[in-house]
């Protein structure tokens, strides 16, 4: 297990160095995102792929990478898609422009017209972090816990057993 974790952190560190983001977020931070995804029931290979994709995405802050990792399983449940596809949609919304935000909102209808206008204005004025905060607040208010709530009691018990077994 220790060797697996060391190898995983080494791979993440290489990805970060390759895209010039090693100063922004460390491999240990990305590994924590992988573990968080696994605790939410995401298969290990999918969790690793999502985390590597987050690391490679230019314009995605460490804070927003964590937000994507936290919300992706819930978005997947809401939209009936797989978690990597949900993570991609969230990544696009947090790292992309207004068009990516509205595309995600069109699928979920979570933002009011006033919120959309405020987010557009924030992005136009270079307030990307503030816009991301507004998007995250709206999304988490609607989505948080959906993945967990969709589980049967047996499914939840199996997830807890699996998480405990895998560390």
Coordinates of N, CA and C in Angstrom, one line a residue:
X1 N 0.8 -1.2 0.0 CA 0.0 0.0 0.0 C 0.9 1.3 0.0
X2 N 1.9 1.3 0.8 CA 2.8 2.4 0.9 C 3.5 2.6 -0.4
X3 N 3.9 1.6 -1.1 CA 4.6 1.7 -2.4 C 3.6 2.2 -3.4
X4 N 2.3 1.8 -3.4 CA 1.3 2.4 -4.3 C 1.2 3.9 -4.1
X5 N 1.1 4.3 -2.9 CA 0.9 5.7 -2.6 C 2.1 6.5 -3.0
X6 N 3.3 6.0 -2.8 CA 4.5 6.7 -3.2 C 4.6 6.8 -4.8
X7 N 4.2 5.7 -5.4 CA 4.2 5.7 -6.9 C 3.2 6.7 -7.4
X8 N 2.0 6.7 -6.8 CA 0.9 7.6 -7.2 C 1.4 9.1 -7.0
X9 N 2.0 9.4 -5.9 CA 2.4 10.8 -5.7 C 3.5 11.1 -6.7
X10 N 4.4 10.2 -7.0 CA 5.5 10.5 -8.0 C 4.8 10.8 -9.3
X11 N 3.8 10.0 -9.8 CA 3.2 10.3 -11.0 C 2.5 11.6 -11.0
X12 N 1.8 12.0 -10.0 CA 1.2 13.3 -9.9 C 2.2 14.4 -9.9
X13 N 3.3 14.2 -9.3 CA 4.3 15.2 -9.3 C 4.9 15.5 -10.7
X14 N 5.0 14.4 -11.4 CA 5.5 14.5 -12.8 C 4.5 15.3 -13.6
X15 N 3.2 15.0 -13.5 CA 2.2 15.7 -14.2 C 2.2 17.2 -13.9
X16 N 2.3 17.5 -12.6 CA 2.4 18.9 -12.2 C 3.6 19.6 -12.7
X17 N 4.7 19.0 -12.7 CA 5.9 19.6 -13.2 C 5.8 19.8 -14.7
X18 N 5.2 18.8 -15.4 CA 5.0 18.9 -16.8 C 4.2 20.0 -17.3
X19 N 3.2 20.4 -16.5 CA 2.3 21.5 -16.9 C 2.6 22.8 -16.2
X20 N 3.7 22.8 -15.4 CA 4.2 24.0 -14.7 C 3.3 24.4 -13.6
X21 N 2.6 23.5 -12.9 CA 1.7 23.9 -11.8 C 2.2 23.3 -10.4
X22 N 3.5 22.9 -10.4 CA 4.0 22.3 -9.2 C 4.0 23.2 -8.0
X23 N 4.1 24.5 -8.2 CA 4.2 25.5 -7.1 C 2.8 25.8 -6.6
X24 N 1.7 25.6 -7.4 CA 0.4 25.9 -7.1 C -0.2 24.9 -6.1
X25 N 0.0 23.6 -6.5 CA -0.6 22.5 -5.7 C 0.3 21.4 -5.7
X26 N 0.6 20.7 -4.6 CA 1.5 19.6 -4.6 C 0.9 18.3 -4.9
X27 N 1.7 17.3 -5.1 CA 1.2 16.0 -5.4 C 0.4 15.4 -4.2
X28 N 0.8 15.8 -3.0 CA 0.1 15.3 -1.8 C -1.3 15.8 -1.8
X29 N -1.5 17.1 -2.2 CA -2.8 17.7 -2.3 C -3.7 17.0 -3.3
X30 N -3.1 16.7 -4.5 CA -3.8 15.9 -5.5 C -4.2 14.5 -5.0
X31 N -3.3 13.9 -4.3 CA -3.5 12.6 -3.8 C -4.7 12.6 -2.8
X32 N -4.8 13.7 -2.1 CA -5.9 13.8 -1.2 C -7.3 13.9 -2.0
X33 N -7.2 14.6 -3.1 CA -8.4 14.6 -4.0 C -8.8 13.2 -4.5
X34 N -7.8 12.4 -4.8 CA -8.0 11.1 -5.3 C -8.7 10.3 -4.1
X35 N -8.2 10.4 -2.9 CA -8.8 9.7 -1.8 C -10.2 10.2 -1.5
X36 N -10.4 11.5 -1.7 CA -11.8 12.0 -1.4 C -12.8 11.4 -2.5
X37 N -12.3 11.3 -3.7 CA -13.2 10.7 -4.7 C -13.5 9.3 -4.4
X38 N -12.4 8.5 -4.0 CA -12.6 7.1 -3.7 C -13.6 7.0 -2.5
X39 N -13.5 7.9 -1.5 CA -14.4 7.8 -0.4 C -15.9 8.0 -0.8
X40 N -16.0 8.7 -1.9 CA -17.4 9.0 -2.4 C -17.9 7.9 -3.4
X41 N -17.1 6.8 -3.4 CA -17.5 5.6 -4.3 C -16.9 5.6 -5.7
X42 N -16.1 6.5 -6.0 CA -15.5 6.5 -7.4 C -14.4 5.5 -7.4
X43 N -14.4 4.7 -8.5 CA -13.4 3.7 -8.7 C -12.0 4.3 -8.7
X44 N -11.0 3.6 -8.1 CA -9.7 4.1 -8.0 C -9.1 4.6 -9.3
X45 N -9.3 3.8 -10.4 CA -8.7 4.2 -11.7 C -9.4 5.5 -12.2
X46 N -10.7 5.6 -12.0 CA -11.4 6.8 -12.4 C -10.9 8.0 -11.5
X47 N -10.8 7.8 -10.2 CA -10.3 8.9 -9.3 C -9.0 9.4 -9.7
X48 N -8.1 8.4 -10.0 CA -6.7 8.8 -10.5 C -6.7 9.6 -11.8
X49 N -7.6 9.2 -12.7 CA -7.7 9.9 -14.0 C -8.2 11.3 -13.8
X50 N -9.3 11.4 -13.0 CA -9.9 12.7 -12.7 C -8.8 13.6 -12.1
X51 N -8.1 13.1 -11.1 CA -7.1 13.9 -10.5 C -6.0 14.4 -11.4
X52 N -5.5 13.5 -12.2 CA -4.5 13.8 -13.2 C -5.0 14.9 -14.2
X53 N -6.3 14.7 -14.6 CA -6.9 15.7 -15.5 C -7.0 17.1 -14.9
X54 N -7.4 17.1 -13.6 CA -7.4 18.3 -12.9 C -6.1 19.0 -12.8
X55 N -5.0 18.2 -12.6 CA -3.7 18.8 -12.5 C -3.2 19.4 -13.9
X56 N -3.7 18.8 -15.0 CA -3.3 19.2 -16.3 C -4.1 20.4 -16.8
X57 N -5.2 20.7 -16.2 CA -6.0 21.8 -16.7 C -5.5 23.2 -16.3
X58 N -5.1 23.9 -17.4 CA -4.6 25.3 -17.2 C -5.8 26.2 -16.8
X59 N -5.5 27.1 -15.9 CA -6.5 28.0 -15.5 C -7.4 27.5 -14.3
X60 N -7.1 26.3 -13.8 CA -7.9 25.7 -12.7 C -7.1 25.8 -11.5
X61 N -7.5 26.6 -10.5 CA -6.8 26.8 -9.3 C -6.9 25.5 -8.4
X62 N -6.0 25.4 -7.4 CA -6.0 24.3 -6.5 C -7.3 24.3 -5.8
X63 N -7.8 25.4 -5.4 CA -9.1 25.5 -4.7 C -10.2 24.9 -5.6
X64 N -10.3 25.3 -6.8 CA -11.3 24.8 -7.7 C -11.1 23.4 -8.1
X65 N -9.9 22.9 -8.1 CA -9.7 21.5 -8.3 C -10.3 20.7 -7.2
X66 N -10.1 21.1 -6.0 CA -10.8 20.5 -4.8 C -12.3 20.5 -4.9
X67 N -12.8 21.6 -5.4 CA -14.3 21.8 -5.5 C -14.8 20.8 -6.6
X68 N -14.1 20.6 -7.7 CA -14.5 19.6 -8.7 C -14.5 18.2 -8.1
X69 N -13.4 17.9 -7.4 CA -13.3 16.6 -6.8 C -14.4 16.3 -5.8
X70 N -14.8 17.3 -5.1 CA -15.9 17.2 -4.1 C -17.3 17.1 -4.7
X71 N -17.5 17.8 -5.8 CA -18.9 17.8 -6.4 C -19.1 16.8 -7.6
X72 N -18.0 16.3 -8.2 CA -18.2 15.5 -9.4 C -19.1 14.3 -9.1
X73 N -18.9 13.5 -8.0 CA -19.8 12.4 -7.9 C -21.3 12.8 -7.7
X74 N -21.5 13.9 -7.1 CA -22.9 14.4 -6.9 C -23.5 14.9 -8.3
X75 N -22.7 15.5 -9.1 CA -23.2 15.9 -10.4 C -23.4 14.7 -11.3
X76 N -22.6 13.7 -11.2 CA -22.8 12.5 -11.9 C -24.1 11.9 -11.6
X77 N -24.4 11.8 -10.3 CA -25.7 11.3 -9.9 C -26.9 12.1 -10.4
X78 N -26.7 13.4 -10.3 CA -27.8 14.3 -10.8 C -28.1 14.2 -12.3
X79 N -27.0 14.0 -13.0 CA -27.2 14.0 -14.5 C -27.3 12.6 -15.1
X80 N -27.0 11.6 -14.2 CA -27.0 10.2 -14.7 C -25.9 9.9 -15.7
X81 N -24.7 10.5 -15.4 CA -23.5 10.3 -16.2 C -22.4 9.7 -15.3
X82 N -21.3 9.3 -15.9 CA -20.2 8.8 -15.1 C -19.4 9.9 -14.5
X83 N -18.7 9.6 -13.4 CA -18.0 10.7 -12.7 C -16.9 11.4 -13.5
X84 N -16.1 10.7 -14.3 CA -15.2 11.5 -15.1 C -15.8 12.5 -16.0
X85 N -17.0 12.2 -16.6 CA -17.7 13.1 -17.5 C -18.2 14.3 -16.6
X86 N -18.7 14.0 -15.4 CA -19.1 15.1 -14.6 C -18.0 16.0 -14.2
X87 N -16.8 15.4 -13.8 CA -15.7 16.2 -13.5 C -15.2 17.1 -14.6
X88 N -15.3 16.6 -15.8 CA -15.0 17.4 -17.0 C -15.9 18.6 -17.2
X89 N -17.2 18.4 -16.9 CA -18.1 19.5 -17.0 C -17.9 20.5 -16.0
X90 N -17.6 20.1 -14.7 CA -17.3 21.0 -13.7 C -16.0 21.7 -13.9
X91 N -15.0 21.0 -14.4 CA -13.7 21.6 -14.7 C -13.8 22.7 -15.8
X92 N -14.6 22.4 -16.8 CA -14.9 23.4 -17.8 C -15.5 24.6 -17.3
X93 N -16.5 24.4 -16.4 CA -17.2 25.6 -15.8 C -16.3 26.4 -14.9
X94 N -15.4 25.8 -14.1 CA -14.5 26.5 -13.2 C -13.3 27.1 -14.0
X95 N -12.8 26.5 -15.0 CA -11.6 27.0 -15.7 C -12.0 27.7 -17.0
X96 N -13.1 27.5 -17.5 CA -13.5 28.1 -18.8 C -14.2 29.4 -18.5
X97 N -14.8 29.9 -19.5 CA -15.5 31.2 -19.4 C -17.0 31.1 -19.2
X98 N -17.6 32.2 -19.5 CA -19.1 32.2 -19.2 C -19.9 31.2 -20.0
X99 N -19.5 30.9 -21.2 CA -20.2 29.9 -22.0 C -20.2 28.5 -21.3
X100 N -19.1 28.1 -20.7 CA -19.0 26.8 -20.0 C -19.9 26.8 -18.7
X101 N -20.0 28.0 -18.1 CA -20.9 28.1 -16.9 C -22.3 28.0 -17.3
X102 N -22.7 28.7 -18.4 CA -24.1 28.6 -18.8 C -24.5 27.2 -19.4
X103 N -23.5 26.6 -20.0 CA -23.8 25.2 -20.5 C -24.1 24.3 -19.4
X104 N -23.4 24.3 -18.3 CA -23.6 23.5 -17.1 C -25.0 23.9 -16.5
X105 N -25.2 25.2 -16.4 CA -26.4 25.7 -15.8 C -27.6 25.3 -16.6
X106 N -27.5 25.3 -17.9 CA -28.6 24.8 -18.8 C -29.0 23.4 -18.5
X107 N -28.1 22.6 -18.1 CA -28.3 21.2 -17.7 C -29.0 21.0 -16.4
X108 N -28.7 22.0 -15.5 CA -29.1 21.9 -14.1 C -30.2 22.9 -13.7
X109 N -30.2 24.0 -14.3 CA -31.1 25.1 -14.0 C -30.9 25.5 -12.5
X110 N -29.7 25.8 -12.1 CA -29.4 26.1 -10.7 C -29.2 27.6 -10.5
X111 N -28.8 28.4 -11.5 CA -28.6 29.8 -11.4 C -29.8 30.6 -11.7
X112 N -30.1 31.6 -11.0 CA -31.1 32.6 -11.4 C -30.6 33.5 -12.5
X113 N -31.5 34.2 -13.1 CA -31.0 35.2 -14.1 C -30.1 36.2 -13.5
X114 N -30.4 36.7 -12.3 CA -29.5 37.7 -11.7 C -28.2 37.1 -11.4
X115 N -28.1 35.8 -10.9 CA -26.8 35.2 -10.7 C -26.0 35.0 -12.0
X116 N -26.7 34.6 -13.0 CA -26.0 34.5 -14.3 C -25.4 35.9 -14.7
X117 N -26.2 36.9 -14.6 CA -25.7 38.2 -15.0 C -24.5 38.7 -14.1
X118 N -24.6 38.4 -12.8 CA -23.5 38.8 -11.9 C -22.3 38.0 -12.2
X119 N -22.4 36.7 -12.5 CA -21.2 35.9 -12.9 C -20.6 36.4 -14.2
X120 N -21.4 36.7 -15.1 CA -20.9 37.3 -16.4 C -20.1 38.6 -16.1
X121 N -20.7 39.4 -15.3 CA -20.0 40.7 -15.0 C -18.7 40.5 -14.3
X122 N -18.7 39.5 -13.4 CA -17.5 39.2 -12.6 C -16.4 38.7 -13.6
X123 N -16.8 37.9 -14.5 CA -15.8 37.3 -15.5 C -15.3 38.4 -16.4
X124 N -16.2 39.3 -16.8 CA -15.8 40.4 -17.7 C -14.8 41.4 -17.0
X125 N -14.9 41.5 -15.7 CA -14.0 42.4 -15.0 C -12.8 41.6 -14.4
X126 N -12.6 40.4 -14.8 CA -11.4 39.7 -14.4 C -11.5 39.1 -13.0
X127 N -12.7 39.1 -12.4 CA -12.9 38.5 -11.1 C -13.3 37.0 -11.1
X128 N -12.3 36.3 -11.7 CA -12.6 34.8 -11.9 C -12.8 34.1 -10.6
X129 N -12.0 34.4 -9.6 CA -12.2 33.7 -8.3 C -13.6 33.9 -7.7
X130 N -14.0 35.2 -7.8 CA -15.3 35.5 -7.2 C -16.4 34.9 -8.0
X131 N -16.3 34.8 -9.3 CA -17.3 34.1 -10.1 C -17.3 32.6 -9.8
X132 N -16.1 32.0 -9.6 CA -16.1 30.6 -9.3 C -16.7 30.4 -7.9
X133 N -16.5 31.3 -7.0 CA -17.2 31.2 -5.7 C -18.7 31.1 -5.8
X134 N -19.2 32.0 -6.7 CA -20.7 32.1 -6.9 C -21.2 30.8 -7.5
X135 N -20.5 30.3 -8.5 CA -20.9 29.1 -9.2 C -20.9 27.9 -8.2
X136 N -19.8 27.8 -7.4 CA -19.7 26.8 -6.5 C -20.8 26.8 -5.4
X137 N -21.1 28.0 -4.9 CA -22.1 28.1 -3.9 C -23.4 27.6 -4.4
X138 N -23.8 28.0 -5.6 CA -25.1 27.6 -6.2 C -25.1 26.1 -6.5
X139 N -24.0 25.6 -7.0 CA -23.9 24.1 -7.3 C -24.0 23.3 -6.1
X140 N -23.2 23.7 -5.1 CA -23.1 22.9 -3.9 C -24.4 22.9 -3.1
X141 N -25.1 24.0 -3.2 CA -26.4 24.1 -2.5 C -27.4 23.2 -3.1
X142 N -27.3 22.9 -4.4 CA -28.2 22.0 -5.1 C -27.8 20.6 -5.1
X143 N -26.4 20.4 -5.2 CA -25.9 19.0 -5.5 C -25.4 18.3 -4.3
X144 N -24.9 19.0 -3.3 CA -24.2 18.3 -2.2 C -25.0 17.2 -1.6
X145 N -24.4 16.0 -1.5 CA -25.0 14.9 -0.9 C -25.9 14.0 -1.8
X146 N -26.1 14.4 -3.0 CA -26.9 13.6 -3.9 C -26.4 12.2 -4.1
X147 N -25.1 12.1 -4.3 CA -24.5 10.8 -4.5 C -24.7 9.9 -3.3
X148 N -24.5 10.4 -2.1 CA -24.7 9.6 -0.9 C -26.2 9.3 -0.7
X149 N -27.1 10.3 -0.9 CA -28.5 10.1 -0.8 C -29.1 9.0 -1.7
X150 N -28.4 8.8 -2.9 CA -28.9 7.9 -3.9 C -28.6 6.4 -3.5
X151 N -27.8 6.2 -2.5 CA -27.4 4.9 -2.1 C -28.5 4.2 -1.2
X152 N -28.6 3.0 -1.4 CA -29.5 2.2 -0.5 C -28.6 2.0 0.8
X153 N -29.3 1.6 1.9 CA -28.5 1.3 3.1 C -27.4 0.2 2.8
X154 N -27.7 -0.8 2.0 CA -26.7 -1.8 1.7 C -25.6 -1.2 0.8
X155 N -25.9 -0.3 -0.1 CA -24.9 0.3 -0.9 C -24.0 1.2 -0.1
X156 N -24.6 1.9 0.9 CA -23.8 2.8 1.8 C -22.8 1.9 2.7
X157 N -23.3 0.8 3.1 CA -22.5 -0.1 4.0 C -21.4 -0.7 3.1
X158 N -21.6 -1.0 1.9 CA -20.6 -1.6 1.0 C -19.5 -0.5 0.7
X159 N -20.0 0.7 0.5 CA -19.0 1.8 0.3 C -18.1 2.0 1.5
X160 N -18.7 2.1 2.7 CA -17.9 2.2 3.9 C -17.0 1.1 4.1
X161 N -17.4 -0.1 3.8 CA -16.5 -1.3 3.9 C -15.3 -1.2 2.9
X162 N -15.6 -0.8 1.7 CA -14.6 -0.6 0.7 C -13.6 0.4 1.0
X163 N -14.1 1.6 1.5 CA -13.3 2.7 1.9 C -12.4 2.3 3.1
X164 N -12.9 1.6 4.0 CA -12.1 1.1 5.2 C -11.1 0.1 4.7
X165 N -11.4 -0.7 3.8 CA -10.5 -1.8 3.3 C -9.4 -1.1 2.5
X166 N -9.7 -0.2 1.7 CA -8.7 0.4 0.9 C -7.9 1.6 1.6
X167 N -8.3 1.9 2.7 CA -7.6 3.0 3.5 C -8.0 4.3 3.0

